[in-house]
mmCIF file of C-alpha atoms and ligand atoms in Angstrom:
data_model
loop_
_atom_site.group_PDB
_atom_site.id
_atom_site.type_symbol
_atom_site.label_atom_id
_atom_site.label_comp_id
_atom_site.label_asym_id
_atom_site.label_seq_id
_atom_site.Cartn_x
_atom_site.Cartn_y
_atom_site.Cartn_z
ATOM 1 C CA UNK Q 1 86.117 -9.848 49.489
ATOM 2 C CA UNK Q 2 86.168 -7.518 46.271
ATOM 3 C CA UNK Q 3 88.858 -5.373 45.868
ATOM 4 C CA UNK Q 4 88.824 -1.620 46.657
ATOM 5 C CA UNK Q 5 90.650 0.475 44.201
ATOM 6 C CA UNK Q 6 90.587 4.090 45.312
ATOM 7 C CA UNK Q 7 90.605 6.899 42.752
ATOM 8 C CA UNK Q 8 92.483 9.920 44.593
ATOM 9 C CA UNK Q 9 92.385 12.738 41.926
ATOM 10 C CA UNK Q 10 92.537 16.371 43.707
ATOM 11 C CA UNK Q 11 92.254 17.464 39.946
ATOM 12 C CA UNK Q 12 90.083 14.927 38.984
ATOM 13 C CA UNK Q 13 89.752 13.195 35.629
ATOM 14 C CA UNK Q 14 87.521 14.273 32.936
ATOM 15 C CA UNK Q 15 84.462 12.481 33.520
ATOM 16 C CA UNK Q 16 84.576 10.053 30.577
ATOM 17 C CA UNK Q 17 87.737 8.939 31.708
ATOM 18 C CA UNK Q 18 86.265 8.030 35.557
ATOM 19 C CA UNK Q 19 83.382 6.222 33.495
ATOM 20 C CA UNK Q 20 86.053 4.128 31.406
ATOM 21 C CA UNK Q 21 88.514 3.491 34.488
ATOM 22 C CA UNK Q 22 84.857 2.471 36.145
ATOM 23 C CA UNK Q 23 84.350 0.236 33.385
ATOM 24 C CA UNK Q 24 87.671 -1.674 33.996
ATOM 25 C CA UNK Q 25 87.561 -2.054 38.173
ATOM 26 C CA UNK Q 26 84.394 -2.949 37.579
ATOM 27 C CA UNK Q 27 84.872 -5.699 34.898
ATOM 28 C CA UNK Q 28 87.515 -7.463 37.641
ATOM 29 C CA UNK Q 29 84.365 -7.138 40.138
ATOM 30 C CA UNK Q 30 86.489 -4.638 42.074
ATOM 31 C CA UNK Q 31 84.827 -1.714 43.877
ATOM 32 C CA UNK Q 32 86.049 1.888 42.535
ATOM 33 C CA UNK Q 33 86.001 4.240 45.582
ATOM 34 C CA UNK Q 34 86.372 8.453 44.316
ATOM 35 C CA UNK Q 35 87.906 10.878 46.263
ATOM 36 C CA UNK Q 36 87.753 13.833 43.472
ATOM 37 C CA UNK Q 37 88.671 17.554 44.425
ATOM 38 C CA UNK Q 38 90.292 16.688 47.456
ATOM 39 C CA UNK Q 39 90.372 20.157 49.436
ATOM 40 C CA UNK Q 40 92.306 18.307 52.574
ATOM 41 C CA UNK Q 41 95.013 15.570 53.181
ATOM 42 C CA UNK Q 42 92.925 14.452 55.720
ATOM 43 C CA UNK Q 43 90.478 13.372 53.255
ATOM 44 C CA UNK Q 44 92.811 11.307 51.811
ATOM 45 C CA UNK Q 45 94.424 9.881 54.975
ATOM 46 C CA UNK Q 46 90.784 8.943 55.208
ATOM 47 C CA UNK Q 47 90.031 7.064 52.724
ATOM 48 C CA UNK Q 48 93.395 5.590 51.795
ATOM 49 C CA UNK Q 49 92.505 3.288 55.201
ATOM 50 C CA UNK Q 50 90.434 1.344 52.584
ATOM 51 C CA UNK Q 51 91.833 0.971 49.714
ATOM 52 C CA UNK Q 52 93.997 -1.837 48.192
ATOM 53 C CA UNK Q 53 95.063 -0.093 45.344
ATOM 54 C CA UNK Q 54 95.337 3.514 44.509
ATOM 55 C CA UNK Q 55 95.065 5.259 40.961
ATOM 56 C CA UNK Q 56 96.987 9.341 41.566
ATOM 57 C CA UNK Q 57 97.339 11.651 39.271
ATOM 58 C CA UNK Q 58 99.853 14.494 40.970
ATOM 59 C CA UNK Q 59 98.471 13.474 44.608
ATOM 60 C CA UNK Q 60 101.222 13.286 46.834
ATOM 61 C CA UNK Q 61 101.943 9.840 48.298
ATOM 62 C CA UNK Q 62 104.243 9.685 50.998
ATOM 63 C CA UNK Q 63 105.300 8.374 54.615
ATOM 64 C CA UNK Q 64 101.694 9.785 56.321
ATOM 65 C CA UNK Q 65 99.972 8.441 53.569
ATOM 66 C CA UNK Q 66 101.489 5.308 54.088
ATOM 67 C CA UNK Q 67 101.140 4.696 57.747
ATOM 68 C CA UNK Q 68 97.036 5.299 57.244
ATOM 69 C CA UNK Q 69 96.996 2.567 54.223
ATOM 70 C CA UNK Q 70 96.893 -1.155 56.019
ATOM 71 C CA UNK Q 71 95.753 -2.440 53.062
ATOM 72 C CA UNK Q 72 97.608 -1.241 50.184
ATOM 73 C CA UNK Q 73 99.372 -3.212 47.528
ATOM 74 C CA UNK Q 74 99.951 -1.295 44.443
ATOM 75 C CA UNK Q 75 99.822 2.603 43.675
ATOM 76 C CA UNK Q 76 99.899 4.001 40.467
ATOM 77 C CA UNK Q 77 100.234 7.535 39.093
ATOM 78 C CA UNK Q 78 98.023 7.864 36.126
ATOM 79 C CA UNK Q 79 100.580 10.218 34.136
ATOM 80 C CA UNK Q 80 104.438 9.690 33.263
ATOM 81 C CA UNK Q 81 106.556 12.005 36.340
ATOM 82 C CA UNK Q 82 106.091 10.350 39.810
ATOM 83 C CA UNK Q 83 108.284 12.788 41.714
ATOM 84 C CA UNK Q 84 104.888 13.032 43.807
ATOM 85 C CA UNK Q 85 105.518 8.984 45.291
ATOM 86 C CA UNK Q 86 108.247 8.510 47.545
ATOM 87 C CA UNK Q 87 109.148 5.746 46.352
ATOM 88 C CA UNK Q 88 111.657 4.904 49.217
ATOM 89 C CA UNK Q 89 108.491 4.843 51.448
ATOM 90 C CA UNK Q 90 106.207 2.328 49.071
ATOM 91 C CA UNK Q 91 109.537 -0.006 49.122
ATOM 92 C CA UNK Q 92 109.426 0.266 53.155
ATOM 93 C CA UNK Q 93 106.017 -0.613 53.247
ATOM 94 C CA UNK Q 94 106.229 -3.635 50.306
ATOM 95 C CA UNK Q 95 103.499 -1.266 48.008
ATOM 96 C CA UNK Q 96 104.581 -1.456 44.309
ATOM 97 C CA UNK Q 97 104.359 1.524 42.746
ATOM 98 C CA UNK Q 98 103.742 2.101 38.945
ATOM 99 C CA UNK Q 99 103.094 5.076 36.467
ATOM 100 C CA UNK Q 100 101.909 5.092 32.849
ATOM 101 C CA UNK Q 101 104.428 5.564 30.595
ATOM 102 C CA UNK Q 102 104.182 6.817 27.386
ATOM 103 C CA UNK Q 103 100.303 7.057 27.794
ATOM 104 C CA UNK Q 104 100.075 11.384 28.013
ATOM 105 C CA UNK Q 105 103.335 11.611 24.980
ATOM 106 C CA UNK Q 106 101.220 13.081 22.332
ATOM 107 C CA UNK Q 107 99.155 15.178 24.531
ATOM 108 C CA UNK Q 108 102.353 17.176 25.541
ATOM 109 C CA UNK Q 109 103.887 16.843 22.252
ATOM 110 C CA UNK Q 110 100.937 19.178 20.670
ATOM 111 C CA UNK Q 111 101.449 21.037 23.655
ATOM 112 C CA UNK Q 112 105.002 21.718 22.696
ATOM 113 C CA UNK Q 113 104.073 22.874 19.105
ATOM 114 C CA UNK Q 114 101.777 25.089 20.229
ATOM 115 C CA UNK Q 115 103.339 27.248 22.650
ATOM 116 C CA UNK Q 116 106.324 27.427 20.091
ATOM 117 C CA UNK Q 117 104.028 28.636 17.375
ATOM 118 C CA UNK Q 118 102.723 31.079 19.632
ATOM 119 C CA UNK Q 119 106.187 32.354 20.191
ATOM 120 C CA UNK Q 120 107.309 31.707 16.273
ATOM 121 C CA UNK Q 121 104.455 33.916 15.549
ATOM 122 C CA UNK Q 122 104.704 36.782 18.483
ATOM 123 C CA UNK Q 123 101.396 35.636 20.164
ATOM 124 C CA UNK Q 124 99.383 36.321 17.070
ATOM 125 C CA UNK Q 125 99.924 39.969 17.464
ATOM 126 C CA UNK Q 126 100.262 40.865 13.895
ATOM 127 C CA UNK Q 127 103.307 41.694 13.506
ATOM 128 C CA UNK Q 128 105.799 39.524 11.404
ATOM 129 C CA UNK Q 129 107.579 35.897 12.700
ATOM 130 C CA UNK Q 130 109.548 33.289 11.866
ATOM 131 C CA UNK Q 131 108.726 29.791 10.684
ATOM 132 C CA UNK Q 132 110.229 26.426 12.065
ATOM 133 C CA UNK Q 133 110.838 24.892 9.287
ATOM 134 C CA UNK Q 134 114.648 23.710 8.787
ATOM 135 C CA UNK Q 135 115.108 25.007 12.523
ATOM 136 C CA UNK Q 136 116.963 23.203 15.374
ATOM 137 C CA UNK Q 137 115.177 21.737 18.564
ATOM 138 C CA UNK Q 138 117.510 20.022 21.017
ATOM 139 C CA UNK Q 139 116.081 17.228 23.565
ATOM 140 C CA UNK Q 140 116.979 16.700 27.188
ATOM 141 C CA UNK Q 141 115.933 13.337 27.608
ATOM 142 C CA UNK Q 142 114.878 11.392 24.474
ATOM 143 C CA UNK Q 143 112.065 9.153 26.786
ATOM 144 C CA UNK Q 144 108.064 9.219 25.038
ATOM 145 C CA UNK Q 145 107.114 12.674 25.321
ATOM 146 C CA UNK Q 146 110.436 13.510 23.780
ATOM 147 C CA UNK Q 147 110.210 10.808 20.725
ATOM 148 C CA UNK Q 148 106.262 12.540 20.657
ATOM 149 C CA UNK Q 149 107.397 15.994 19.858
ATOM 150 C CA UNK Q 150 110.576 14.555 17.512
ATOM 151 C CA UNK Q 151 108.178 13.332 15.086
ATOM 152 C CA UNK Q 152 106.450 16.208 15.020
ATOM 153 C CA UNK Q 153 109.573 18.186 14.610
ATOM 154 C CA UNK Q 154 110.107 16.069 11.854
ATOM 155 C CA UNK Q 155 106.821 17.063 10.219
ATOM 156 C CA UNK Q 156 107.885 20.749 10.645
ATOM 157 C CA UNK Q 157 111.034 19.740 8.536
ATOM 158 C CA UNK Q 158 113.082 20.742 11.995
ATOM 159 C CA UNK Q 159 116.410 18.973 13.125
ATOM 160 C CA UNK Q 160 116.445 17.279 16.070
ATOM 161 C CA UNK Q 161 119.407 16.616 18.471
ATOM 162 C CA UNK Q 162 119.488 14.645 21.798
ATOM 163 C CA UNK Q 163 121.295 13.949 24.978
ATOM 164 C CA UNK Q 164 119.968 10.897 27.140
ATOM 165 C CA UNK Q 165 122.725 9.040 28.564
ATOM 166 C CA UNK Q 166 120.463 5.913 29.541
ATOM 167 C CA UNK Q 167 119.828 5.306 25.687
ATOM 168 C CA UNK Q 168 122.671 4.128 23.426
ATOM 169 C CA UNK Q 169 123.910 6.903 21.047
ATOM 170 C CA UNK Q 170 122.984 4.189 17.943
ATOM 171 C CA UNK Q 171 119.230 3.969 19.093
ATOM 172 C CA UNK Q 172 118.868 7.478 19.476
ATOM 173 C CA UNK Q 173 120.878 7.956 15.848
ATOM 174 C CA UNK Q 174 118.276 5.313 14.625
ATOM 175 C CA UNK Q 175 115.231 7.112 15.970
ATOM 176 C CA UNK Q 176 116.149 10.052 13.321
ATOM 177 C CA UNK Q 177 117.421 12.183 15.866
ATOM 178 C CA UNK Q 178 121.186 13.016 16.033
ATOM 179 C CA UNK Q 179 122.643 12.055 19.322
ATOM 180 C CA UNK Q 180 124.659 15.031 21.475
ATOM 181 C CA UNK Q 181 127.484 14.096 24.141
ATOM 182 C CA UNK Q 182 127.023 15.888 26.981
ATOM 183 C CA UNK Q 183 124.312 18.456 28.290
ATOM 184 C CA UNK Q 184 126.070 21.751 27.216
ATOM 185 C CA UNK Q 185 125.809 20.616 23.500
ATOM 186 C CA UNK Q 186 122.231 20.523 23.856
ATOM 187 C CA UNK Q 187 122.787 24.749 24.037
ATOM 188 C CA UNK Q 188 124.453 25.081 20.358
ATOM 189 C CA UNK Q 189 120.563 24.859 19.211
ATOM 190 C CA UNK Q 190 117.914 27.443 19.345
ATOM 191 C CA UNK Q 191 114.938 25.424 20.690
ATOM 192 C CA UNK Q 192 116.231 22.947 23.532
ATOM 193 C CA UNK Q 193 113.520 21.302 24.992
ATOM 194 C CA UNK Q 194 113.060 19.453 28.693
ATOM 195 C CA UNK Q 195 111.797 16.278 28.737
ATOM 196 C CA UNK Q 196 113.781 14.758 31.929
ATOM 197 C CA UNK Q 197 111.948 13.026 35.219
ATOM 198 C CA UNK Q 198 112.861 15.320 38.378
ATOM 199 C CA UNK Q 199 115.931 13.623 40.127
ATOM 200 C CA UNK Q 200 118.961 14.962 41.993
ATOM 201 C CA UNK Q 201 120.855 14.527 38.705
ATOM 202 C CA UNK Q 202 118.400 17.210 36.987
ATOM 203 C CA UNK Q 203 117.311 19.252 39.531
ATOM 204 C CA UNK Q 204 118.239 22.829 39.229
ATOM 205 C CA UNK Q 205 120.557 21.337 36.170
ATOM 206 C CA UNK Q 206 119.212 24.309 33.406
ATOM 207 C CA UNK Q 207 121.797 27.055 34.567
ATOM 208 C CA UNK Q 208 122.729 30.456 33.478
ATOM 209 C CA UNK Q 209 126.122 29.393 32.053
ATOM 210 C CA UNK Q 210 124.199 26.742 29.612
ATOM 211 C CA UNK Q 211 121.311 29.707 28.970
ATOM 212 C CA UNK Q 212 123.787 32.246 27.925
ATOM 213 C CA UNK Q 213 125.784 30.084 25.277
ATOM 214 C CA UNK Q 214 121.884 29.597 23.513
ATOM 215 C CA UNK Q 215 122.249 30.987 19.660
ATOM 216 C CA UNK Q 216 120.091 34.277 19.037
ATOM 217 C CA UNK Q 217 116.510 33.532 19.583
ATOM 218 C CA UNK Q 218 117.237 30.809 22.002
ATOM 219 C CA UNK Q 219 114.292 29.406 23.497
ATOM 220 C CA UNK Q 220 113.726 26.912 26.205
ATOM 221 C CA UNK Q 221 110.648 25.055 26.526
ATOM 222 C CA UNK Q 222 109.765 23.691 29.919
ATOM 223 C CA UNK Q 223 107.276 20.939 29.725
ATOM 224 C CA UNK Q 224 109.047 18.496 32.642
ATOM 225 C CA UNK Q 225 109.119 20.228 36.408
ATOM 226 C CA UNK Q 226 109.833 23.694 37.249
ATOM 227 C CA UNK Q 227 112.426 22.444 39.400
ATOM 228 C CA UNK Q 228 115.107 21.018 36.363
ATOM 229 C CA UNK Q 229 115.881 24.997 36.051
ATOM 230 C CA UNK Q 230 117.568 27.267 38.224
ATOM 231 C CA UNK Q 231 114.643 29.536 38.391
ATOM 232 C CA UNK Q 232 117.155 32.529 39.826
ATOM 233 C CA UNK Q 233 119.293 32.042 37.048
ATOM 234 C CA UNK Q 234 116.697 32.195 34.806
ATOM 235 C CA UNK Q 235 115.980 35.567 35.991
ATOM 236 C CA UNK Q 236 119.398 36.306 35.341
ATOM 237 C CA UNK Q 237 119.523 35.315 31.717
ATOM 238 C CA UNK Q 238 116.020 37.542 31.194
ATOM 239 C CA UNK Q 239 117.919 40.439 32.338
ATOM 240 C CA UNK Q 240 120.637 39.990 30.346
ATOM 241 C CA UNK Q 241 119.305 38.869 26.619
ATOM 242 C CA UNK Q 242 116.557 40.343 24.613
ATOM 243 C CA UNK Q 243 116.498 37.472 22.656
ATOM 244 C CA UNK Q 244 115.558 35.050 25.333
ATOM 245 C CA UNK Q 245 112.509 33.204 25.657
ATOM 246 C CA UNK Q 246 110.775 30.621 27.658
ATOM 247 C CA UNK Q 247 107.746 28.159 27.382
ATOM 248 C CA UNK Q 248 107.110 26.732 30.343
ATOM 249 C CA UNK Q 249 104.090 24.390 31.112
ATOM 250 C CA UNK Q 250 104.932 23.660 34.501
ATOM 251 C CA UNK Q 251 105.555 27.465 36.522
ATOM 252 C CA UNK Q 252 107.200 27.806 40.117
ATOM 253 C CA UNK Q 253 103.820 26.973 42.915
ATOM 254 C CA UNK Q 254 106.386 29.795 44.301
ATOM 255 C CA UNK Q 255 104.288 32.882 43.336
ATOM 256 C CA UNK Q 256 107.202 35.274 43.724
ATOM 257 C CA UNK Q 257 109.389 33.084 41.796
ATOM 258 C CA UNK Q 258 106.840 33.747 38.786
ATOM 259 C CA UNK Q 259 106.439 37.077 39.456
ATOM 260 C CA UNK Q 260 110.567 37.708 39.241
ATOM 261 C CA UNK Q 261 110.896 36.096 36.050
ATOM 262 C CA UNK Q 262 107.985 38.038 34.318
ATOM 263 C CA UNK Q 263 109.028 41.094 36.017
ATOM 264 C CA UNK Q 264 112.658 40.461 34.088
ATOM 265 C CA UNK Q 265 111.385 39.967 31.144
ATOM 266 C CA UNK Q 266 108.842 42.294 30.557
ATOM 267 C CA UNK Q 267 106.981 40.695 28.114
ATOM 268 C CA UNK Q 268 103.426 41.718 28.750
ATOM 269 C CA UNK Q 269 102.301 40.459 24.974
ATOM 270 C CA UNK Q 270 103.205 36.798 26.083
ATOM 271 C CA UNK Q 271 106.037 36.118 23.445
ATOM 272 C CA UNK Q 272 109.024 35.724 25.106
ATOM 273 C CA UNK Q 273 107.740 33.765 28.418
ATOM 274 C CA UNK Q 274 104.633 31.907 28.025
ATOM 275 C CA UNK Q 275 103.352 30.119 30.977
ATOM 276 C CA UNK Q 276 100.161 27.489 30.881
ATOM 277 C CA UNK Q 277 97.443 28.769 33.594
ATOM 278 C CA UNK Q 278 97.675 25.588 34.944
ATOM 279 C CA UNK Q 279 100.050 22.370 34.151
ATOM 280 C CA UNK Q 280 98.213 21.185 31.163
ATOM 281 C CA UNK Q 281 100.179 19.304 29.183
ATOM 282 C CA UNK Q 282 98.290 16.023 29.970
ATOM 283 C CA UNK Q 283 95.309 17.327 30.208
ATOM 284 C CA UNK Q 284 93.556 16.371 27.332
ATOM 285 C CA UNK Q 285 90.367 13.792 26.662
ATOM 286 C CA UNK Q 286 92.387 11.010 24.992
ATOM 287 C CA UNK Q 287 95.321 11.268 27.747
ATOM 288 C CA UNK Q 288 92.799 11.852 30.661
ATOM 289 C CA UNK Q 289 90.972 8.123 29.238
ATOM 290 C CA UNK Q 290 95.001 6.851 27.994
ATOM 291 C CA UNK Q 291 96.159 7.402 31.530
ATOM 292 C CA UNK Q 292 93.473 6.510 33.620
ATOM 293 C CA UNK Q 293 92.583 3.000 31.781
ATOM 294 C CA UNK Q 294 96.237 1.786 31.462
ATOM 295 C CA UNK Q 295 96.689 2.320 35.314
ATOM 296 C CA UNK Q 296 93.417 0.513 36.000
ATOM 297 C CA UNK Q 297 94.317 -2.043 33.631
ATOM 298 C CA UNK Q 298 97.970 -2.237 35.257
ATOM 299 C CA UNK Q 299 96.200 -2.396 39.057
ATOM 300 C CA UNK Q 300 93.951 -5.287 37.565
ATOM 301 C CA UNK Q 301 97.047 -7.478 35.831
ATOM 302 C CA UNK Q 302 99.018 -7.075 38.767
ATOM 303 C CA UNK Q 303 96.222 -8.383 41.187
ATOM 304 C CA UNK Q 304 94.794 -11.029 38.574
ATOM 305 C CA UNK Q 305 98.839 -12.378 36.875
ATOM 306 C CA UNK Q 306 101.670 -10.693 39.101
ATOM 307 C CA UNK Q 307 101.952 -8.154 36.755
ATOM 308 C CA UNK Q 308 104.567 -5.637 37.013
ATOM 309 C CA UNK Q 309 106.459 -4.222 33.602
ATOM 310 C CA UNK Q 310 106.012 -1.103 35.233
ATOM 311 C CA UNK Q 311 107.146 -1.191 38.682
ATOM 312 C CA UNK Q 312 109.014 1.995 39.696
ATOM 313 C CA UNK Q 313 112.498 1.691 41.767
ATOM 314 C CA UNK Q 314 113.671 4.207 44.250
HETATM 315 P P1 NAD B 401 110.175 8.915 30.107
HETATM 316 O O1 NAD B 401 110.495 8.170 31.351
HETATM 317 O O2 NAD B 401 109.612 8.201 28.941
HETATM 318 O O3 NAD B 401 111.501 9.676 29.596
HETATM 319 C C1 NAD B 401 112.420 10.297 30.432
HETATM 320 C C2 NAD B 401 113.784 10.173 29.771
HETATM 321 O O4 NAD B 401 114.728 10.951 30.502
HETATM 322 C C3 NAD B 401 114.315 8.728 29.746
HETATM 323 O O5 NAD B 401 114.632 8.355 28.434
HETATM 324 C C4 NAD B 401 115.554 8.787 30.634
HETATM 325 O O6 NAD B 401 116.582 7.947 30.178
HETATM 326 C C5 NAD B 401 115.957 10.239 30.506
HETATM 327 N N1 NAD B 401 116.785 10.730 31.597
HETATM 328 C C6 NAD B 401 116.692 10.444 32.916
HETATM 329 N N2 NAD B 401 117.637 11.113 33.596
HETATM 330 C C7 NAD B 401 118.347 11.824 32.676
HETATM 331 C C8 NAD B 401 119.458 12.703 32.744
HETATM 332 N N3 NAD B 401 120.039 12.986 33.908
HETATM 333 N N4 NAD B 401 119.898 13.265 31.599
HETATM 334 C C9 NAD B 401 119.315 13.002 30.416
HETATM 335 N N5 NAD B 401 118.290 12.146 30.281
HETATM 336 C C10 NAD B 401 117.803 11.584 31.392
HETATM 337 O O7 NAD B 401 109.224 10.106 30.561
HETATM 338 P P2 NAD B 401 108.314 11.026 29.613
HETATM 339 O O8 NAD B 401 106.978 10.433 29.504
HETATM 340 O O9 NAD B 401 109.072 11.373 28.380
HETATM 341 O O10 NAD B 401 108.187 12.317 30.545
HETATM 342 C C11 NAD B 401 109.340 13.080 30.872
HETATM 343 C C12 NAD B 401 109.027 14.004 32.040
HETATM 344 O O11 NAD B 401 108.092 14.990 31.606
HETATM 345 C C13 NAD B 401 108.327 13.271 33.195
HETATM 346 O O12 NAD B 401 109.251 12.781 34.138
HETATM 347 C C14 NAD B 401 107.439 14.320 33.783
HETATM 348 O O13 NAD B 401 108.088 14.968 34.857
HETATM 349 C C15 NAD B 401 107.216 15.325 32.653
HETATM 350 N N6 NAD B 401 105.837 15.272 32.130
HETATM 351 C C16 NAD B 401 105.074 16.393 32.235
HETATM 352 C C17 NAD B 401 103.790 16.394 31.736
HETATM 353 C C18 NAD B 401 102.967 17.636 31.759
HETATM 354 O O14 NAD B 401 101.770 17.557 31.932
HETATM 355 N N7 NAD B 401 103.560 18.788 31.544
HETATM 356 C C19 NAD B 401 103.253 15.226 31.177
HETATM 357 C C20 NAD B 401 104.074 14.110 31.038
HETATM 358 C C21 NAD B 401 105.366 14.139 31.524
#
């Protein structure tokens, strides 16, 4: 019997994308099942009962999921964070869980250079900025999206500095960037700029004491989870510098949360603390089509060779 690869998107793709992930399921002679703009969990308890393989983007996978999916192999989150997959429950269960590394880098990276341009250049409200040329942008994990926005910091003729403990100081060195011993020296530079997964290590791990020893100007850029800062601290540090600001593609769902920060800060031209309307850092054409054909691809070398270079460990 042909394989059933469900497509649970509750922001769905861009349709090109669906058409090229199509392409691939339907190359193996697998059946693509779509679940787009999901308005219940029930609709996905639903039709997980189904499905061999899944393809998520930030869709939550977890124990309920689990129990309702008799079938399921292999799940893979079409993007590069999988806080959303409990991954102790997939190992429970024997399902292999993947993401898609590397595939949505750029996308962010432009992301990145755009909000700080925006900010450089007081939200294009005439008055006069600053340039970012010969400027310093620190990295908090030197992963893809990270190595994206380097080499665009290198374009800008910025220096870049990094802390990533899981990469040898030599390979960071030899990447052009200059490596940084702990997270505190990340703070001696005016951009620092998030690019760690979610984890207990990280969580909550941007603090007021490493936001208050930021140079003049200092400016965080947020384009990881909301929950790698200490979002009360954060209203802390608005309160007490001027100088402060904050570019953030990935706000608090907490409403109030958002509200206290922009209430601290004031800003109501949008240079100091920029937020996206919506997490959009991946959401462009080419890493809508990257994403969603290299995790059809990995569903279909994992069922056709045993593939699984990206398996994800709890
Ligand atoms: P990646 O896995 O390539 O890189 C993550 C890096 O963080 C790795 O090099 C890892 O060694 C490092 N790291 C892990 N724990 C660390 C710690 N405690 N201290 C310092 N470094 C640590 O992932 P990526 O593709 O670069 O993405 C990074 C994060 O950005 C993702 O986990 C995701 O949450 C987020 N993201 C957001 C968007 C968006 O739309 N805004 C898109 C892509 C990724």
């Amino acid at each position: 019997k042909a394989r059933t690869v469900l497509l649970a998107t509750e922001k769905a793709f861009a349709a090109d994308a669906v058409s090229k992930i199509e392409a691939v399921t339907s190359a193996a002679g697998y059946k693509l099942v779509r679940l787009e703009n999901y308005k219940s969990k029930d609709d996905l308890l639903k039709a997980v009962a189904d499905a061999d393989a899944m393809i998520i983007r930030s869709d939550k996978v977890d124990q309920a999921v689990l129990d309702k999916a008799a079938k399921l192999k292999i799940v893979v989150r079409a993007g590069a964070g999988y806080d959303n997959i409990d991954l102790k429950a997939t190992e429970g269960k024997g399902v292999v869980s993947m993401n898609t590394p590397g595939q949505n880098a750029n996308a962010v990276a432009e992301l990145v250079f755009g909000m700080m341009i925006t900010s450089a250049r007081n939200n294009y409200d005439g008055t006069s900025g600053f340039e970012l040329v010969n400027r310093s942008i620190a990295f908090y994990g030197f992963g893809a999206v990270a190595r994206a926005v380097h080499k665009l910091a290198q374009g800008f003729g910025m220096k870049s500095f990094a802390y990533d403990p899981y990469i040898p100081a030599e390979k960071i060195a030899e990447m052009g960037a200059t490596p940084v011993a702990t997270v505190a020296g990340l703070f001696e530079h005016q951009y620092v700029s998030l690019h760690v997964p979610l984890t207990d290590e990280t969580k909550a791990s941007i603090n007021k004491a490493l936001l208050m020893k930021m140079p003049k100007g200092g400016t965080l850029i947020n384009t990881a989870r909301c929950e790698v800062v200490h979002e009360a601290d954060m209203v802390e540090v608005f309160k007490a510098r001027q100088d402060f600001c904050y570019l953030c593609d990935v706000a608090p769902d907490d409403k109030a949360a958002k509200e206290a920060m922009a209430a601290a800060v004031g800003d109501k031209f949008g240079k100091r603390l920029i937020f996206t309307a919506k997490k959009m850092g991946a959401q462009t054409l080419e890493a809508n089509d990257n994403c969603g054909v290299a995790a059809a691809n990995q569903i279909v070398a994992f069922f056709e060779k045993g593939e699984t270079r990206f398996a994800l460990k709890a």
